[in-house]
Every structure is written in structure tokens, then in C-alpha cells.
CSV table of N, CA and C in Angstrom, one decimal:
chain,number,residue,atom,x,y,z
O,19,UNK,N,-44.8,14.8,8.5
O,19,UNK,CA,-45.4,16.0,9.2
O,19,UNK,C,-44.8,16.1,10.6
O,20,UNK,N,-44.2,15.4,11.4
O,20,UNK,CA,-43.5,15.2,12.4
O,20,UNK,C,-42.5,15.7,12.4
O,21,UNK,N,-41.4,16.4,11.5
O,21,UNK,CA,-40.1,16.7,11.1
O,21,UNK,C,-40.4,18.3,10.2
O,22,UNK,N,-40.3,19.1,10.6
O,22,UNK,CA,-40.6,20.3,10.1
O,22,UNK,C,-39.5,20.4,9.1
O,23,UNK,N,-38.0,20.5,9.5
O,23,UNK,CA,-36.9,20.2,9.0
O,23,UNK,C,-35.9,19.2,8.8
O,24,UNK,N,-35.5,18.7,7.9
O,24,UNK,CA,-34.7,17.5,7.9
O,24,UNK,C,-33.1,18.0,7.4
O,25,UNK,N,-32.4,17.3,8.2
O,25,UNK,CA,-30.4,17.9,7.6
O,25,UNK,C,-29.6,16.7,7.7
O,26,UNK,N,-29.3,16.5,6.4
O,26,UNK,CA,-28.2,15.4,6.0
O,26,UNK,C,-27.0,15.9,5.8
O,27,UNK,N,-26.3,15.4,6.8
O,27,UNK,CA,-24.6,15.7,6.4
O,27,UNK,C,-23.9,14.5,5.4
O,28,UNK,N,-23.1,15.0,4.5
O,28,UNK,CA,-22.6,14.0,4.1
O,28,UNK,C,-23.3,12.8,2.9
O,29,UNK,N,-24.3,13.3,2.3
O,29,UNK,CA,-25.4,12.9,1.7
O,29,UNK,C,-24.5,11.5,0.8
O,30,UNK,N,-23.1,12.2,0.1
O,30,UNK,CA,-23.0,11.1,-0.7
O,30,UNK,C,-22.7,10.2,0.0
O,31,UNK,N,-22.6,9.8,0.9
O,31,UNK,CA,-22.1,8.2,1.9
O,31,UNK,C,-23.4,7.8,2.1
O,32,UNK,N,-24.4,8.2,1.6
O,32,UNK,CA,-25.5,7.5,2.4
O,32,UNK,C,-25.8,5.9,1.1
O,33,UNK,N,-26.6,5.6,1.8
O,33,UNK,CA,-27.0,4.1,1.2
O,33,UNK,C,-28.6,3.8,0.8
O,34,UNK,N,-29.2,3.4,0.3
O,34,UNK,CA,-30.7,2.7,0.0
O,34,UNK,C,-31.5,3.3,0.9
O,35,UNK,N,-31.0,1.9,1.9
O,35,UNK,CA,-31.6,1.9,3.3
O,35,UNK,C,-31.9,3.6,4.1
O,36,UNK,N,-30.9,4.4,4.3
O,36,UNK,CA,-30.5,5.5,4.4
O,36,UNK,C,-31.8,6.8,3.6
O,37,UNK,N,-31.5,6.3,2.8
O,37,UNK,CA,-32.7,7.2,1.7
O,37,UNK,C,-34.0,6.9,1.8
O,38,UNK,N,-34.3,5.5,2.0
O,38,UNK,CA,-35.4,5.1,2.6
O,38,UNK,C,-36.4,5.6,3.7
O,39,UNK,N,-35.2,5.9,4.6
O,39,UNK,CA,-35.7,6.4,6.1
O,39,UNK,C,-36.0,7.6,5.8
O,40,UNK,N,-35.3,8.5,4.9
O,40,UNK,CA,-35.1,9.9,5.0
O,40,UNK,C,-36.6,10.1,4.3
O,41,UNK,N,-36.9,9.4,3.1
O,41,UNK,CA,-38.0,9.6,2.4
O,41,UNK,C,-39.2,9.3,2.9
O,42,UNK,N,-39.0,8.3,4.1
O,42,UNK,CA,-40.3,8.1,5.1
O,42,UNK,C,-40.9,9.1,6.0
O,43,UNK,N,-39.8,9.8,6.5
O,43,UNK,CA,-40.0,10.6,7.5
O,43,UNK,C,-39.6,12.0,7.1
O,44,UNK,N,-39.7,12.7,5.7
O,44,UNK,CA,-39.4,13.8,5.4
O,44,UNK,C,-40.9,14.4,4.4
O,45,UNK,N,-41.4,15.3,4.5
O,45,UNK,CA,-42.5,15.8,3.6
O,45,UNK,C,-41.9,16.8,2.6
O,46,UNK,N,-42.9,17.1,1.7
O,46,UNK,CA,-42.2,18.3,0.7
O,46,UNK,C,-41.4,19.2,1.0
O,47,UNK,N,-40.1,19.4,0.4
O,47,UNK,CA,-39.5,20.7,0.3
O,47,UNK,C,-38.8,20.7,2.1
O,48,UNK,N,-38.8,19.5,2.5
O,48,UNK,CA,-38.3,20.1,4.3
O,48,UNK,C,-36.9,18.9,3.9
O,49,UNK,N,-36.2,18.6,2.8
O,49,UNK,CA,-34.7,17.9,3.2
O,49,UNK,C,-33.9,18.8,3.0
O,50,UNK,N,-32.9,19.0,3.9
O,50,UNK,CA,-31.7,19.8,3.1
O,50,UNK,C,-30.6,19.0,3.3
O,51,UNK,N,-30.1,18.4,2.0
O,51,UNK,CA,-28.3,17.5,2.0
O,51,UNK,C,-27.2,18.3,1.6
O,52,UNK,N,-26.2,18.0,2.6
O,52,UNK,CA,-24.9,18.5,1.9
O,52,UNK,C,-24.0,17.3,1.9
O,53,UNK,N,-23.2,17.9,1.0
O,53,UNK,CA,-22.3,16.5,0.4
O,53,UNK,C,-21.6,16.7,-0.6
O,54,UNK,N,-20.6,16.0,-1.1
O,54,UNK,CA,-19.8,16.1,-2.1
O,54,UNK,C,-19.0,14.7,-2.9
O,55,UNK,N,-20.0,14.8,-4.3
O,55,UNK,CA,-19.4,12.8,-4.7
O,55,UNK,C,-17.7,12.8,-4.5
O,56,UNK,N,-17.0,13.7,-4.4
O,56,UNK,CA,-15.5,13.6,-4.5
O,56,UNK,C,-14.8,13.1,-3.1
O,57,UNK,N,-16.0,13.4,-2.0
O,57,UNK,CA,-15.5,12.6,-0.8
O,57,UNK,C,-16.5,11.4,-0.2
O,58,UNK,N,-17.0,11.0,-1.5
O,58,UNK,CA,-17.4,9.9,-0.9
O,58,UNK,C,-16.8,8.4,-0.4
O,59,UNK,N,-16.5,7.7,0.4
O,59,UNK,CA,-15.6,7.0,1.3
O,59,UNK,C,-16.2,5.9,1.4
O,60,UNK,N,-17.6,5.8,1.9
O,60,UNK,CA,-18.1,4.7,2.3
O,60,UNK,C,-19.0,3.3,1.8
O,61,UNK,N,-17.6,3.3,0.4
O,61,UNK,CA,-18.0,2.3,-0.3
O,61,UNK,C,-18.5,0.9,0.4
O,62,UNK,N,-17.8,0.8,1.4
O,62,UNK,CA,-17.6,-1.0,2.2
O,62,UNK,C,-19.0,-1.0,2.9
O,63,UNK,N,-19.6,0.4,3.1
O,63,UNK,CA,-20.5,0.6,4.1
O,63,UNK,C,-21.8,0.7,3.2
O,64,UNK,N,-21.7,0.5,2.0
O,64,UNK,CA,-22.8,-0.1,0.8
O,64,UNK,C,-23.2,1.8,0.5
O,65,UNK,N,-21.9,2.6,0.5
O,65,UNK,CA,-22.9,3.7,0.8
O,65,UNK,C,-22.9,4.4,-1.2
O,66,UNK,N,-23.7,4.8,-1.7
O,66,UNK,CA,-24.2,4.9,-2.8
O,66,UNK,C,-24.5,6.3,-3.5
O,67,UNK,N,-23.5,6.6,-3.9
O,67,UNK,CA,-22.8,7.9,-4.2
O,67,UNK,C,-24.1,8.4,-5.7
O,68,UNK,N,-24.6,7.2,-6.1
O,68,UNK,CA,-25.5,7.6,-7.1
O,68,UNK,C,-26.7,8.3,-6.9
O,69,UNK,N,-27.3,8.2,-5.3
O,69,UNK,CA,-27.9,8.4,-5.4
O,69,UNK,C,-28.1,10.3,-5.0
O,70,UNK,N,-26.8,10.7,-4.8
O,70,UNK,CA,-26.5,12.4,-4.3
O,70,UNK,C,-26.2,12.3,-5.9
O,71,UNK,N,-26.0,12.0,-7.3
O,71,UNK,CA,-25.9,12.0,-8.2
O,71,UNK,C,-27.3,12.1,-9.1
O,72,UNK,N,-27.7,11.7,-8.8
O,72,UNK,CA,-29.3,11.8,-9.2
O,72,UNK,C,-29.9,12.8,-8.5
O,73,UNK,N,-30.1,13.1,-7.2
O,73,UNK,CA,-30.5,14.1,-6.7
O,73,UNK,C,-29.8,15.7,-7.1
O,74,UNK,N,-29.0,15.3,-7.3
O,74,UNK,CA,-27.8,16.5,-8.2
O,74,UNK,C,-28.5,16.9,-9.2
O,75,UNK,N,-28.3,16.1,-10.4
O,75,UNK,CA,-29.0,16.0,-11.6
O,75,UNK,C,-30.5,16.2,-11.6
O,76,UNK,N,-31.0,15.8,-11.1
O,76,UNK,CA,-32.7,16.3,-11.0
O,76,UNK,C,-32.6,17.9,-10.6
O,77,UNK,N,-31.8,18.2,-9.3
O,77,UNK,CA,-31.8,19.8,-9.1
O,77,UNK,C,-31.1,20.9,-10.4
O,78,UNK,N,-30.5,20.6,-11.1
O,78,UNK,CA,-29.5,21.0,-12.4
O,78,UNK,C,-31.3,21.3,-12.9
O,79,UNK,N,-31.6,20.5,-13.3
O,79,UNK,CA,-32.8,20.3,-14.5
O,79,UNK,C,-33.6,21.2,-13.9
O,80,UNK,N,-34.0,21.3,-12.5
O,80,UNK,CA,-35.1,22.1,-12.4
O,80,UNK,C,-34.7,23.6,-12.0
O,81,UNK,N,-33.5,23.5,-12.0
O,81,UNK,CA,-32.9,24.8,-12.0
O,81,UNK,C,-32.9,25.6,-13.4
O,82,UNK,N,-32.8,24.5,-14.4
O,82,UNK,CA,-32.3,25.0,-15.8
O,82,UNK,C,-34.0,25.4,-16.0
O,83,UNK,N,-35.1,24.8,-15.3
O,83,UNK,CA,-36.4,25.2,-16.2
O,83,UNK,C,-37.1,26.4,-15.8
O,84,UNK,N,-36.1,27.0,-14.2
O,84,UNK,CA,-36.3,28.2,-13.4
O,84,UNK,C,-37.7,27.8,-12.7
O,85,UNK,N,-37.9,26.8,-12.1
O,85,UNK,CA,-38.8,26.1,-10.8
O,85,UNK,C,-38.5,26.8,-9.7
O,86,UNK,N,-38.5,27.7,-9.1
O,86,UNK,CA,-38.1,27.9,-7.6
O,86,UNK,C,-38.9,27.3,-6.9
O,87,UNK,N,-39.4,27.3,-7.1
O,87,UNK,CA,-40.6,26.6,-5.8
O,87,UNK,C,-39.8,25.3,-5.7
O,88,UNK,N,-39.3,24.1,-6.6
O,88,UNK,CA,-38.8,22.9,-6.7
O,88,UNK,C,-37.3,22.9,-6.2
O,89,UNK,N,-37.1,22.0,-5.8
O,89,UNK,CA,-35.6,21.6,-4.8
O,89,UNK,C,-34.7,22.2,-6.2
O,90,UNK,N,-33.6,23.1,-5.2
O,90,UNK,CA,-32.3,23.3,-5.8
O,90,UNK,C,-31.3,23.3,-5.4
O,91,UNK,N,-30.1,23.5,-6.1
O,91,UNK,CA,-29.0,23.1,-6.3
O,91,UNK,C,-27.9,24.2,-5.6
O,92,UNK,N,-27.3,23.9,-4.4
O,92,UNK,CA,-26.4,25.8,-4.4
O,92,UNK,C,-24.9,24.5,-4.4
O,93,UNK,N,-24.4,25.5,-5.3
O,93,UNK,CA,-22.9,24.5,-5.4
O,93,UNK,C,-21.8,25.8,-4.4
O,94,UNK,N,-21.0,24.7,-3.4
O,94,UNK,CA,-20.2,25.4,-2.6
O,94,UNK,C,-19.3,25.1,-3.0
O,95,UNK,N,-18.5,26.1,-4.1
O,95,UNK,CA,-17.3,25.5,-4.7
O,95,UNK,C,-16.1,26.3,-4.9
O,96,UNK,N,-16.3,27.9,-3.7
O,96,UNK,CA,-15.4,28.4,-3.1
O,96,UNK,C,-14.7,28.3,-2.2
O,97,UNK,N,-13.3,27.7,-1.9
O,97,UNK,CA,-12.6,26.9,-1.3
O,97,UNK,C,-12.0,28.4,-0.5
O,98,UNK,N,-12.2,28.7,1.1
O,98,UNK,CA,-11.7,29.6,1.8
O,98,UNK,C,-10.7,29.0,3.0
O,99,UNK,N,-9.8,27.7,2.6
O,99,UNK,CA,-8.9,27.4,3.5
O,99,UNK,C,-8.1,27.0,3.2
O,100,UNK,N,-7.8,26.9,1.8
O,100,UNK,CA,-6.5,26.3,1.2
O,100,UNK,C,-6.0,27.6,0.1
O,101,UNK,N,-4.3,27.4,0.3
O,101,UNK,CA,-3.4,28.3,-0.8
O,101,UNK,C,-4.0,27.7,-2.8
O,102,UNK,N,-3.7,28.6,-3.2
O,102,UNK,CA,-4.0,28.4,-4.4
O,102,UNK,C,-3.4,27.4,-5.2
O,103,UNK,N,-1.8,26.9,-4.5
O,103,UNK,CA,-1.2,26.0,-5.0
O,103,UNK,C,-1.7,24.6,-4.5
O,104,UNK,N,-2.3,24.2,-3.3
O,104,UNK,CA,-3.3,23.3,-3.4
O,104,UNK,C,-4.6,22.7,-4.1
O,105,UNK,N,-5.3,24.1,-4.3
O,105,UNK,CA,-6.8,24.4,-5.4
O,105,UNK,C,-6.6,23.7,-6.6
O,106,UNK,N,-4.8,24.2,-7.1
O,106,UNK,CA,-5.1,23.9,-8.5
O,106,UNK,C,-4.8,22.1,-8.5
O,107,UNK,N,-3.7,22.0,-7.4
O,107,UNK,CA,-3.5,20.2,-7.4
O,107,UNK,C,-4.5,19.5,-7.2
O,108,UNK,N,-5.6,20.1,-6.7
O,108,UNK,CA,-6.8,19.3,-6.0
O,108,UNK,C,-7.3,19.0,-7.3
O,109,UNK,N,-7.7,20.4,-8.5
O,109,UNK,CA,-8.2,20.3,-9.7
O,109,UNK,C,-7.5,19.4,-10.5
O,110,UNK,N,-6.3,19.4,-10.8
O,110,UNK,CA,-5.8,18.1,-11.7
O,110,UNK,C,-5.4,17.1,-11.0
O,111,UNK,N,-5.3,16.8,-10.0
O,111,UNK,CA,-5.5,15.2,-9.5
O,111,UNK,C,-7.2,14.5,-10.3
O,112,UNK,N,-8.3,15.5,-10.0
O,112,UNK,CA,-9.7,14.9,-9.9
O,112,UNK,C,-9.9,15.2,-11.5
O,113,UNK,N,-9.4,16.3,-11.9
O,113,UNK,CA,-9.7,16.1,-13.7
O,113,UNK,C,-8.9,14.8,-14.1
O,114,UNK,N,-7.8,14.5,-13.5
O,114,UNK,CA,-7.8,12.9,-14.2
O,114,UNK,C,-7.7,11.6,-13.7
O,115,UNK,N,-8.5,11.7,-13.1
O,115,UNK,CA,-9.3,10.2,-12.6
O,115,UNK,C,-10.7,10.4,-12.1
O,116,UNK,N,-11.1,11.3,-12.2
O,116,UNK,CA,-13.0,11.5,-12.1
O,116,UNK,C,-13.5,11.9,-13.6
O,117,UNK,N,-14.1,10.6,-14.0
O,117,UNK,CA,-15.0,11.2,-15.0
O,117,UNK,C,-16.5,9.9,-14.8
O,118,UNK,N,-17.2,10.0,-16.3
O,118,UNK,CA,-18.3,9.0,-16.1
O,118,UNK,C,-18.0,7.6,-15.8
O,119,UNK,N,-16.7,7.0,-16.4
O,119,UNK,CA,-16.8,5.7,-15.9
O,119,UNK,C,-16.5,5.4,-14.7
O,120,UNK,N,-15.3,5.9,-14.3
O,120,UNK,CA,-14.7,5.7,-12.8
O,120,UNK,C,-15.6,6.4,-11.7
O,121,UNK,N,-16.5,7.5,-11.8
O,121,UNK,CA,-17.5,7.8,-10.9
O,121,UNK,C,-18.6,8.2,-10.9
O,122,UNK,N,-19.0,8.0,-12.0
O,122,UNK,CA,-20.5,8.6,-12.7
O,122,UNK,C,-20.4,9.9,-13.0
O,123,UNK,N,-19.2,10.4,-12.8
O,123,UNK,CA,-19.6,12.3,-13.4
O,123,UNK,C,-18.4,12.8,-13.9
O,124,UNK,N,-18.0,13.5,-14.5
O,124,UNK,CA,-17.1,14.5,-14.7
O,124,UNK,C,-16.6,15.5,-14.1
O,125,UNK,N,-15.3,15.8,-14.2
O,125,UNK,CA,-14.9,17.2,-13.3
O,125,UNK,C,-15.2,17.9,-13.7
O,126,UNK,N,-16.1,18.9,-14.5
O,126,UNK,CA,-16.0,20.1,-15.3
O,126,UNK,C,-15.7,21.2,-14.6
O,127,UNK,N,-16.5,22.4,-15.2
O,127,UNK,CA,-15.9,23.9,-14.1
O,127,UNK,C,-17.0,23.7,-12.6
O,128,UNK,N,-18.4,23.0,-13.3
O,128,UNK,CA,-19.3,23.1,-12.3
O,128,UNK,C,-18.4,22.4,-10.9
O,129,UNK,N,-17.6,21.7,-11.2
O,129,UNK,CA,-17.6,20.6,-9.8
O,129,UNK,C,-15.9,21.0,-9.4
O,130,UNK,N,-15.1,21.7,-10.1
O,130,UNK,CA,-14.1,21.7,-9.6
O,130,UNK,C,-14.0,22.8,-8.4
O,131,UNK,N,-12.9,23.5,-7.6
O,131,UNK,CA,-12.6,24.3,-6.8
O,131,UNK,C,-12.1,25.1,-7.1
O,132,UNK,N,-12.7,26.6,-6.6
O,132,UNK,CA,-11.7,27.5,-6.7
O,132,UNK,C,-11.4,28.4,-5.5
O,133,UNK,N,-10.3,29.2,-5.7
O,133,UNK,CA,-9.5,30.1,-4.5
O,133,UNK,C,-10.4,31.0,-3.9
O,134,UNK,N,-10.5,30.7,-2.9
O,134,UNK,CA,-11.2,31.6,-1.9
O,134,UNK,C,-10.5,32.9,-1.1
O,135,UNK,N,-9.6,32.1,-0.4
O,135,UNK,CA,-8.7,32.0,1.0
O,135,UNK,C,-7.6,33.2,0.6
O,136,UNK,N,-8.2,34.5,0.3
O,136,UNK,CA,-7.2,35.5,-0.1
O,136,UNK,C,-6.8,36.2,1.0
O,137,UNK,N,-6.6,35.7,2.2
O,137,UNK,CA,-5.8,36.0,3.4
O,137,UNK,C,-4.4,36.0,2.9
O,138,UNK,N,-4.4,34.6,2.4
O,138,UNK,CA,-3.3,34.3,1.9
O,138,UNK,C,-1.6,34.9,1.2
O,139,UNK,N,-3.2,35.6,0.2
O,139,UNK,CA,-2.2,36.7,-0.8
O,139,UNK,C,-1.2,37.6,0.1
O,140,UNK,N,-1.5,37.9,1.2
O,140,UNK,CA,-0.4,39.2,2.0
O,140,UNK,C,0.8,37.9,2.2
O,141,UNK,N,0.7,36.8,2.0
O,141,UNK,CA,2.6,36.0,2.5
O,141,UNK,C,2.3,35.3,1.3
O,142,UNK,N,3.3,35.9,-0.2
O,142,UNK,CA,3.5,35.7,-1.4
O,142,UNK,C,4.7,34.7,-0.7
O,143,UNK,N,4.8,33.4,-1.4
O,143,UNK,CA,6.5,33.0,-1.5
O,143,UNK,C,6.1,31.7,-2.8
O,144,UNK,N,7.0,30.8,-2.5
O,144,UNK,CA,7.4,29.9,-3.4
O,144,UNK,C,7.0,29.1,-2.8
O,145,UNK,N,5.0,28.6,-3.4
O,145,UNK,CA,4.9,27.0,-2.4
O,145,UNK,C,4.6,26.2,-3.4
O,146,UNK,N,4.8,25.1,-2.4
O,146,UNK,CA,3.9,23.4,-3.5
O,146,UNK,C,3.4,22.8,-2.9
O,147,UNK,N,2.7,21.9,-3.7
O,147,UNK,CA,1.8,20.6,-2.6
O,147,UNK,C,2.4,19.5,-3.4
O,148,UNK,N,2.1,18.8,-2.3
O,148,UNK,CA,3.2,17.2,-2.5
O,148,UNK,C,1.6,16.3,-2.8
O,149,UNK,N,1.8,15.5,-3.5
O,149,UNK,CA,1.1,14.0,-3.8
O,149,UNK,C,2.1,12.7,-3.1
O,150,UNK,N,1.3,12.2,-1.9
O,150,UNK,CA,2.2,11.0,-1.5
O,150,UNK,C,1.2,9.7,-2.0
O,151,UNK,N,1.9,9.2,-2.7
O,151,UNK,CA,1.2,8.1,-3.1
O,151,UNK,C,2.1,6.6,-2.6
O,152,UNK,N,0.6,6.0,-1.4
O,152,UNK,CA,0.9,4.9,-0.7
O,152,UNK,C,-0.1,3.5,-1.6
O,153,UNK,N,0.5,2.8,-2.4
O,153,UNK,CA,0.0,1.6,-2.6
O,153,UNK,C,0.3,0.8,-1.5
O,154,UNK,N,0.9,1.0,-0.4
O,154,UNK,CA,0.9,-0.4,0.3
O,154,UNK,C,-0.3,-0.7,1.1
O,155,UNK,N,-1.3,0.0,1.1
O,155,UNK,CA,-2.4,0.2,2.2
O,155,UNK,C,-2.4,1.1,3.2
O,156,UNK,N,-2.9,1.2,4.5
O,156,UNK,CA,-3.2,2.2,5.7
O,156,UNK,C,-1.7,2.3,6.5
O,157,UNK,N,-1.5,0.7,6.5
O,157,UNK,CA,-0.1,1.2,7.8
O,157,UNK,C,0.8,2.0,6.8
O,158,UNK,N,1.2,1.5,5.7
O,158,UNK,CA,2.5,2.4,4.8
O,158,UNK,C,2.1,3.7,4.8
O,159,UNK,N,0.6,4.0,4.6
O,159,UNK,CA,0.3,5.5,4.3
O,159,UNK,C,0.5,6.1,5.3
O,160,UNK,N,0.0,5.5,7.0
O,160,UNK,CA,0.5,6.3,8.2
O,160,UNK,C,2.0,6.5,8.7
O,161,UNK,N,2.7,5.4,7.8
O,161,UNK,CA,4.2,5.7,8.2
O,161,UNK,C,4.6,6.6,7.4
O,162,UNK,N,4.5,6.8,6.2
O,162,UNK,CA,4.6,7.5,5.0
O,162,UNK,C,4.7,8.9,5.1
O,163,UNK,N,3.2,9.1,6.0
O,163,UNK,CA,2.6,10.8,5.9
O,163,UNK,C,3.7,10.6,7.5
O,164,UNK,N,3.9,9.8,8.5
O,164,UNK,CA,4.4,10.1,9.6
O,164,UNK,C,6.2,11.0,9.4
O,165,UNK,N,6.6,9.8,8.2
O,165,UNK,CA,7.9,10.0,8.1
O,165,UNK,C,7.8,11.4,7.1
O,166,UNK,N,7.2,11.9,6.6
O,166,UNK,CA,7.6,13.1,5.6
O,166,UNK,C,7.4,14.4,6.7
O,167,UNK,N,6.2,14.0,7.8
O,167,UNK,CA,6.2,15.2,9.1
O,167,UNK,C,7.5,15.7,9.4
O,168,UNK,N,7.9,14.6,9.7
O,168,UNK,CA,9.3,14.4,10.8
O,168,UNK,C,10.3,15.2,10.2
O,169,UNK,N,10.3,14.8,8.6
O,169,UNK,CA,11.4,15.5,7.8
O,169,UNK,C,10.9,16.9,7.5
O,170,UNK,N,9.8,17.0,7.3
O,170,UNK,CA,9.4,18.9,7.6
O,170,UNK,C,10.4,19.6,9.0
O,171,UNK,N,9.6,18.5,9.9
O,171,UNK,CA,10.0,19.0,11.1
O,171,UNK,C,11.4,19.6,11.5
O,172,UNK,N,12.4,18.9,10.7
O,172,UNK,CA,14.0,18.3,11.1
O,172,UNK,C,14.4,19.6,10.3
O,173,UNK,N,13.8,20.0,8.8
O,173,UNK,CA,14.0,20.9,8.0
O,173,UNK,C,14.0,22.4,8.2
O,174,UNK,N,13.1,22.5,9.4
O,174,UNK,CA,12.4,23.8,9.8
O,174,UNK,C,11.4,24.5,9.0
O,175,UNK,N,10.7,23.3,8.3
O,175,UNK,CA,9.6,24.1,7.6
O,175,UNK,C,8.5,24.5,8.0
O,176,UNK,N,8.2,26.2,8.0
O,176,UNK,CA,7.2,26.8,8.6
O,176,UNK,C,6.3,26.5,7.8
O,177,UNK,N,4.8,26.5,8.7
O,177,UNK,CA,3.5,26.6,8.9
O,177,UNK,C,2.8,27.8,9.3
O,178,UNK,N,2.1,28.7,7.8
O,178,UNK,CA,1.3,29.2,7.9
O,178,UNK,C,0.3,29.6,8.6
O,179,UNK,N,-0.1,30.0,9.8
O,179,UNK,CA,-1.4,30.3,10.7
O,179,UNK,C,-1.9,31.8,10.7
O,180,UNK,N,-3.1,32.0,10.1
O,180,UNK,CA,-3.2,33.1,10.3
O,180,UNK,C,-3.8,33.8,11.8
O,181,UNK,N,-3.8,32.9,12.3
O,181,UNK,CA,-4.6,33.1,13.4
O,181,UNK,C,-3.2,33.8,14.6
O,182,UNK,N,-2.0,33.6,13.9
O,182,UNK,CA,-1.0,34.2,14.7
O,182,UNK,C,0.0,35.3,14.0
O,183,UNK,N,-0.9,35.7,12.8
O,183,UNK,CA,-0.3,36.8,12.0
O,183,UNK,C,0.8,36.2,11.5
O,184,UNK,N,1.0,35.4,10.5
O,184,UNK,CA,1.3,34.5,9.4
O,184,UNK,C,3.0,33.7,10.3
O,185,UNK,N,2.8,33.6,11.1
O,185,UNK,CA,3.8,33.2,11.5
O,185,UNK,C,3.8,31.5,11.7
């Protein structure tokens, strides 16, 4: 009763403990989480992706029984900042290595992304997205992503901004 409104950023990092507090200090119908299991990070930090997973899943069901009154589900899965040739890499990187064993859920159409960002469409050309894959750990990956800048850089490969009329 103390908390009119409650706002979770980030819901899937949260942990037990985390949920605990929120459940203590939150009354009916006053939580709102945002989050996404695909960026959840904070395994070391005990944080428990199952539990935005269940909360998921329970909103699905009371959506499907047409509850409004009961907690629901709004999926933000219109992507307004990335080129389309990113969208679709993002899609098949996670269609294959997200499913029930490796993360409790599946990519299907519900959870994938799609193109928003039709600013875009007025500078048609010939793009790609790169996958850098660093098994050495953190320093290889910061040298990795440092050294591929550099070779953009040296190449003269332009960067898109719309904010300076595509230049």
C-alpha cells in the first residue's frame, strides 16, 4: 500500500532474493517489468531468468482466457534502430542456440524481432553484419572488436546517422 506504482527494469536479471522484495512491497496489479530472456547476463550474479519466464507464461495464459483485469503480456518486438540486415542475423544467431534446453524457451515468431527502422529504406545499398566470435574471453574480445574498428576505420567505411541526413 505504500507503493502506488512499482517499475522493474531488466526483470530477467533479477534473482529470488530480488522477487522477494518486489513481492513484499508491491500490491495487486501495481508491478510493471520490462525485460527480455535473450539479454539476460547476470548469471554469476545468481540472477534467474526463470523467473521473467514464468511470469511470461502465466501472462500468455491469461491473455489466451481474455482476463483483462489480470496481469498482461505486451511483447515489444518491433526493432526501430537496426537495418534489416542486422534483424534477420539477430533472428538466426538466436533460432539456433535458444531453445528449451539451453534456455527454457524457444525462438518462435512470438520472441523473435522484426524491422521497424524504415528510415532506413531511403539509403538502399549492399550491407552485412559480421559475427565476431571471441573464445578467448573479455581481453581477446576487446582486442578483437578494437582491431576490426580500426580496420573499418583505415578502409573508410561510412556510418550511417540519421540524425545528419544519412551521411
Amino acid at each position: 500500500e505504500k507503493f502506488q506504482e512499482i517499475y522493474v527494469d531488466e526483470y530477467q536479471d533479477t534473482n529470488e532474493l530480488q522477487e522477494a522484495i518486489i513481492g513484499a512491497v508491491s500490491g495487486p496489479g501495481n508491478v510493471f517489468m520490462v525485460g527480455d530472456v535473450k539479454q539476460s547476463i547476470y548469471a554469476f550474479r545468481q540472477a534467474c531468468p526463470e523467473l521473467f519466464l514464468q511470469k511470461e507464461q502465466r501472462f500468455c495464459e491469461a491473455a489466451s482466457m481474455r482476463k483483462p483485469d489480470q496481469d498482461c503480456l505486451v511483447r515489444l518486438s518491433v526493432n526501430f534502430r537496426s537495418r534489416q540486415e542486422v534483424i534477420a542475423s539477430v533472428n538466426q544467431v538466436f533460432r539456433g542456440i535458444m531453445n528449451k534446453r539451453t534456455c527454457g524457451t524457444e525462438y518462435g515468431a512470438a520472441e523473435q524481432l522484426y524491422y521497424g527502422a524504415s528510415y532506413y529504406d531511403a539509403y538502399p545499398g549492399n550491407f552485412k553484419s559480421e559475427l565476431l566470435l571471441c573464445p578467448g574471453g573479455l581481453d581477446q574480445e576487446t582486442d578483437r572488436i578494437a582491431f576490426r574498428i580500426r580496420e573499418l576505420m583505415r578502409t573508410g567505411f561510412l556510418v550511417y546517422d540519421k540524425e545528419l541526413s544519412g551521411q
